[in-house]
Coordinates of C-alpha atoms in Angstrom, one line a residue:
Chain A
E1 CA 20.5 1.9 -1.9
V2 CA 17.0 1.1 -3.3
Q3 CA 15.0 4.3 -3.1
L4 CA 11.8 6.0 -4.2
V5 CA 11.4 9.7 -3.9
E6 CA 8.0 11.4 -4.6
S7 CA 7.5 15.0 -5.5
G8 CA 4.9 17.3 -7.0
G9 CA 2.5 17.5 -4.1
G10 CA 1.0 20.8 -2.9
L11 CA -2.2 22.8 -2.4
V12 CA -4.6 22.9 -5.3
Q13 CA -8.2 24.2 -5.7
P14 CA -11.1 21.8 -6.3
G15 CA -11.3 21.0 -10.0
G16 CA -7.6 21.7 -10.5
S17 CA -4.8 19.4 -11.6
L18 CA -1.5 18.2 -10.3
R19 CA 1.2 15.9 -11.5
L20 CA 3.1 13.7 -9.1
S21 CA 6.5 12.2 -9.8
C22 CA 8.4 9.3 -8.3
A23 CA 12.1 9.0 -8.9
A24 CA 13.6 5.5 -8.6
S25 CA 17.2 4.6 -7.9
G26 CA 19.2 1.7 -6.8
F27 CA 17.4 -0.9 -8.8
T28 CA 16.5 -1.7 -12.5
F29 CA 13.3 0.4 -12.6
S30 CA 12.3 -0.9 -16.0
S31 CA 12.0 -4.5 -14.7
Y32 CA 9.5 -3.6 -11.9
E33 CA 5.8 -3.0 -11.7
M34 CA 4.7 0.0 -9.7
N35 CA 1.8 1.3 -7.6
W36 CA 0.5 4.5 -6.2
V37 CA -1.1 4.3 -2.8
R38 CA -2.6 7.2 -0.8
Q39 CA -3.6 7.9 2.8
A40 CA -6.1 10.6 3.7
P41 CA -5.4 12.4 7.0
G42 CA -6.1 10.0 9.9
K43 CA -7.4 7.3 7.6
G44 CA -6.1 4.0 6.3
L45 CA -4.3 3.0 3.1
E46 CA -6.0 3.2 -0.2
W47 CA -4.6 1.8 -3.4
V48 CA -4.8 4.3 -6.4
S49 CA -3.3 2.7 -9.5
Y50 CA -0.9 0.1 -10.9
I51 CA 1.3 0.0 -13.9
S52 CA 3.3 -2.9 -15.3
S53 CA 7.0 -2.8 -16.0
S54 CA 6.5 -2.0 -19.7
G55 CA 3.5 0.3 -19.1
S56 CA 1.2 -2.0 -21.2
T57 CA -1.1 -3.0 -18.3
I58 CA -2.7 -0.3 -16.1
Y59 CA -5.4 -0.5 -13.3
Y60 CA -7.1 2.2 -11.4
A61 CA -9.3 2.4 -8.3
D62 CA -12.9 3.3 -9.1
S63 CA -12.5 6.4 -7.1
V64 CA -10.0 7.9 -9.5
K65 CA -10.8 6.2 -12.8
G66 CA -11.3 8.8 -15.5
R67 CA -9.6 11.5 -13.5
F68 CA -6.1 10.2 -12.8
T69 CA -3.5 8.8 -15.3
I70 CA -0.5 6.7 -14.3
S71 CA 2.5 6.6 -16.6
R72 CA 6.2 5.8 -16.5
D73 CA 9.4 6.7 -18.3
N74 CA 11.8 3.9 -17.9
A75 CA 14.6 5.8 -19.6
K76 CA 14.3 8.4 -16.8
N77 CA 13.6 5.9 -14.0
S78 CA 10.4 7.8 -13.2
L79 CA 6.8 7.1 -12.4
Y80 CA 4.1 9.7 -12.7
L81 CA 0.5 10.3 -11.6
Q82 CA -1.4 13.0 -13.5
M83 CA -4.4 14.0 -11.3
N84 CA -7.2 16.0 -12.9
S85 CA -10.6 17.2 -11.7
L86 CA -9.3 17.1 -8.1
R87 CA -11.8 16.8 -5.3
A88 CA -11.5 17.5 -1.5
E89 CA -11.6 13.8 -1.0
D90 CA -8.4 13.4 -2.9
T91 CA -6.5 15.1 -0.1
A92 CA -4.0 12.6 1.1
V93 CA -0.3 11.6 1.3
Y94 CA 0.5 9.9 -1.9
Y95 CA 3.1 7.1 -1.9
C96 CA 4.7 5.4 -4.8
A97 CA 5.5 1.7 -4.0
R98 CA 7.3 -1.1 -5.7
P99 CA 5.6 -4.6 -5.5
V100 CA 7.5 -7.8 -4.9
P101 CA 7.7 -9.3 -8.4
G102 CA 4.4 -10.9 -9.3
I103 CA 2.7 -9.8 -6.0
I104 CA 1.0 -6.5 -6.9
A105 CA -0.5 -6.1 -3.4
G106 CA 2.9 -6.9 -1.7
M107 CA 4.9 -3.7 -1.8
D108 CA 8.4 -3.9 -0.3
V109 CA 9.8 -0.5 -1.3
W110 CA 8.0 2.7 -0.5
G111 CA 8.7 6.4 -0.9
Q112 CA 8.4 8.9 1.8
G113 CA 5.2 10.3 0.4
T114 CA 4.1 13.6 -1.0
T115 CA 1.1 15.6 0.4
V116 CA -1.7 16.7 -1.8
T117 CA -4.3 19.1 -0.3
V118 CA -7.4 20.0 -2.3
S119 CA -9.0 23.0 -0.9
S120 CA -10.3 26.4 -1.8
Chain B
Q1 CA -15.9 0.9 4.2
S2 CA -12.9 -1.3 3.4
V3 CA -13.2 -4.5 1.3
L4 CA -11.1 -6.4 3.8
T5 CA -12.3 -6.3 7.4
Q6 CA -9.9 -5.9 10.3
P7 CA -10.6 -5.1 14.0
P8 CA -10.0 -1.4 14.6
S9 CA -7.9 -2.1 17.7
A10 CA -5.9 -4.7 19.5
S11 CA -3.7 -4.7 22.6
G12 CA -1.3 -6.8 24.5
T13 CA 1.4 -6.6 27.2
P14 CA 5.2 -7.0 26.5
G15 CA 6.1 -10.6 25.8
Q16 CA 2.5 -11.6 25.0
R17 CA 1.4 -13.1 21.7
V18 CA -1.3 -11.2 19.8
T19 CA -3.2 -11.9 16.6
I20 CA -4.9 -9.6 14.1
S21 CA -7.5 -11.0 11.8
C22 CA -8.4 -10.0 8.2
S23 CA -11.6 -11.2 6.6
G24 CA -12.3 -11.0 2.9
S25 CA -14.2 -12.9 0.2
S26 CA -13.7 -15.4 -2.6
S27 CA -12.6 -12.6 -5.1
N28 CA -9.7 -11.5 -2.9
I29 CA -8.3 -13.6 0.0
G30 CA -10.1 -16.6 -1.2
S31 CA -8.2 -16.7 -4.5
N32 CA -5.1 -14.6 -3.9
T33 CA -2.3 -14.2 -1.5
V34 CA -2.4 -11.9 1.6
N35 CA 0.2 -9.3 2.6
W36 CA 0.7 -7.4 5.8
Y37 CA 2.1 -4.0 6.5
Q38 CA 3.2 -2.2 9.6
Q39 CA 2.9 1.6 9.8
L40 CA 4.5 3.6 12.5
P41 CA 3.1 7.1 13.1
G42 CA 4.3 9.6 10.5
T43 CA 6.2 7.0 8.4
A44 CA 5.5 5.0 5.2
P45 CA 4.2 1.5 5.5
K46 CA 6.6 -1.4 5.8
L47 CA 6.0 -4.8 4.3
L48 CA 5.9 -7.4 7.1
I49 CA 4.5 -10.5 5.4
F50 CA 3.9 -11.3 1.7
R51 CA 2.4 -14.3 0.0
N52 CA 0.5 -15.3 3.1
N53 CA 3.5 -16.2 5.3
Q54 CA 6.7 -15.1 3.8
R55 CA 8.9 -12.5 5.6
P56 CA 11.1 -10.0 3.7
S57 CA 14.7 -10.0 4.8
G58 CA 15.1 -8.1 8.1
V59 CA 11.7 -8.8 9.5
P60 CA 12.0 -10.7 12.8
D61 CA 10.5 -14.1 13.0
R62 CA 8.3 -12.9 15.8
F63 CA 5.9 -11.9 13.0
S64 CA 4.1 -14.7 11.2
G65 CA 1.1 -14.9 8.8
S66 CA -1.4 -17.5 7.9
K67 CA -4.4 -17.9 5.7
S68 CA -7.4 -20.1 5.6
G69 CA -10.2 -19.8 3.1
T70 CA -11.3 -16.2 2.9
S71 CA -9.6 -15.1 6.1
A72 CA -6.0 -14.4 7.2
S73 CA -4.2 -13.6 10.4
L74 CA -1.0 -11.9 11.5
A75 CA 0.5 -13.1 14.7
I76 CA 3.1 -11.2 16.7
S77 CA 4.9 -13.2 19.5
G78 CA 7.1 -11.8 22.2
L79 CA 5.3 -8.4 21.9
Q80 CA 7.6 -5.4 22.3
S81 CA 6.9 -1.7 22.8
E82 CA 8.2 -0.9 19.4
D83 CA 5.5 -3.1 17.9
E84 CA 2.9 -0.4 18.7
A85 CA 1.7 0.7 15.3
A86 CA -1.0 0.3 12.8
Y87 CA -1.2 -2.9 10.8
Y88 CA -2.9 -3.4 7.5
C89 CA -3.7 -6.5 5.4
A90 CA -3.8 -6.3 1.6
A91 CA -4.6 -8.6 -1.3
W92 CA -5.3 -8.5 -5.0
D93 CA -9.1 -8.6 -5.8
D94 CA -10.2 -10.1 -9.0
S95 CA -13.5 -8.1 -9.2
L96 CA -14.0 -4.8 -11.1
N97 CA -11.2 -5.5 -13.6
G98 CA -8.7 -6.0 -10.9
R99 CA -7.6 -3.9 -8.0
V100 CA -5.6 -4.0 -4.7
V101 CA -7.7 -3.9 -1.6
F102 CA -6.6 -3.0 1.9
G103 CA -8.1 -3.7 5.3
G104 CA -9.1 -0.7 7.3
G105 CA -6.2 -1.1 9.7
T106 CA -5.7 -2.3 13.2
K107 CA -4.1 0.0 15.8
L108 CA -2.0 -2.2 18.1
T109 CA -1.4 -0.8 21.6
V110 CA 1.3 -2.3 23.8
L111 CA 0.1 -1.8 27.4

């Protein structure tokens, strides 16, 4: 079964850091691009970051550029999101999602999400 | 404020056909393909349509997508109560070094 499982969410103070992980199974992880997408409470979907299958190409949303770092370890079938200088507006459910090959905005596999709360 | 514009709400009765619009610009819908998602409350989004009008396996053919210029539409025919959900459009945007952009979402109510 194709599956993505996020972990690492929690409560953090403003200015703090958190590292999210996404464990992939059931498919050849090293062959697929990946995205992080978030959803603030009661709000819509917001794309956060993209990484190519090899990790050589990376994109970020302006709202997180310079504060978040996406990475992957293909040997461990894992995707990561290092989040620094967290702000209240980063509070959201964070999903890792796998795009259909060649269609970065068309994500056919999603994790269940992990909740990040930034509050003092 | 979302880059792609969707109506915040839509409604229909069982069996009816409803459409949800998504408006963008030349840097996103005008030059890239459109994708649609369905999100039921408390769950992760589900891909309904990719590459403008393609359905992933398992998605009923009641769901269809189309694109014209800088706008796109999702049509749902034979509306069912389980279709009550939020629907989002998404596309790649060529501006700002590249990014994925979403619509603000449309809450569909089945009356």
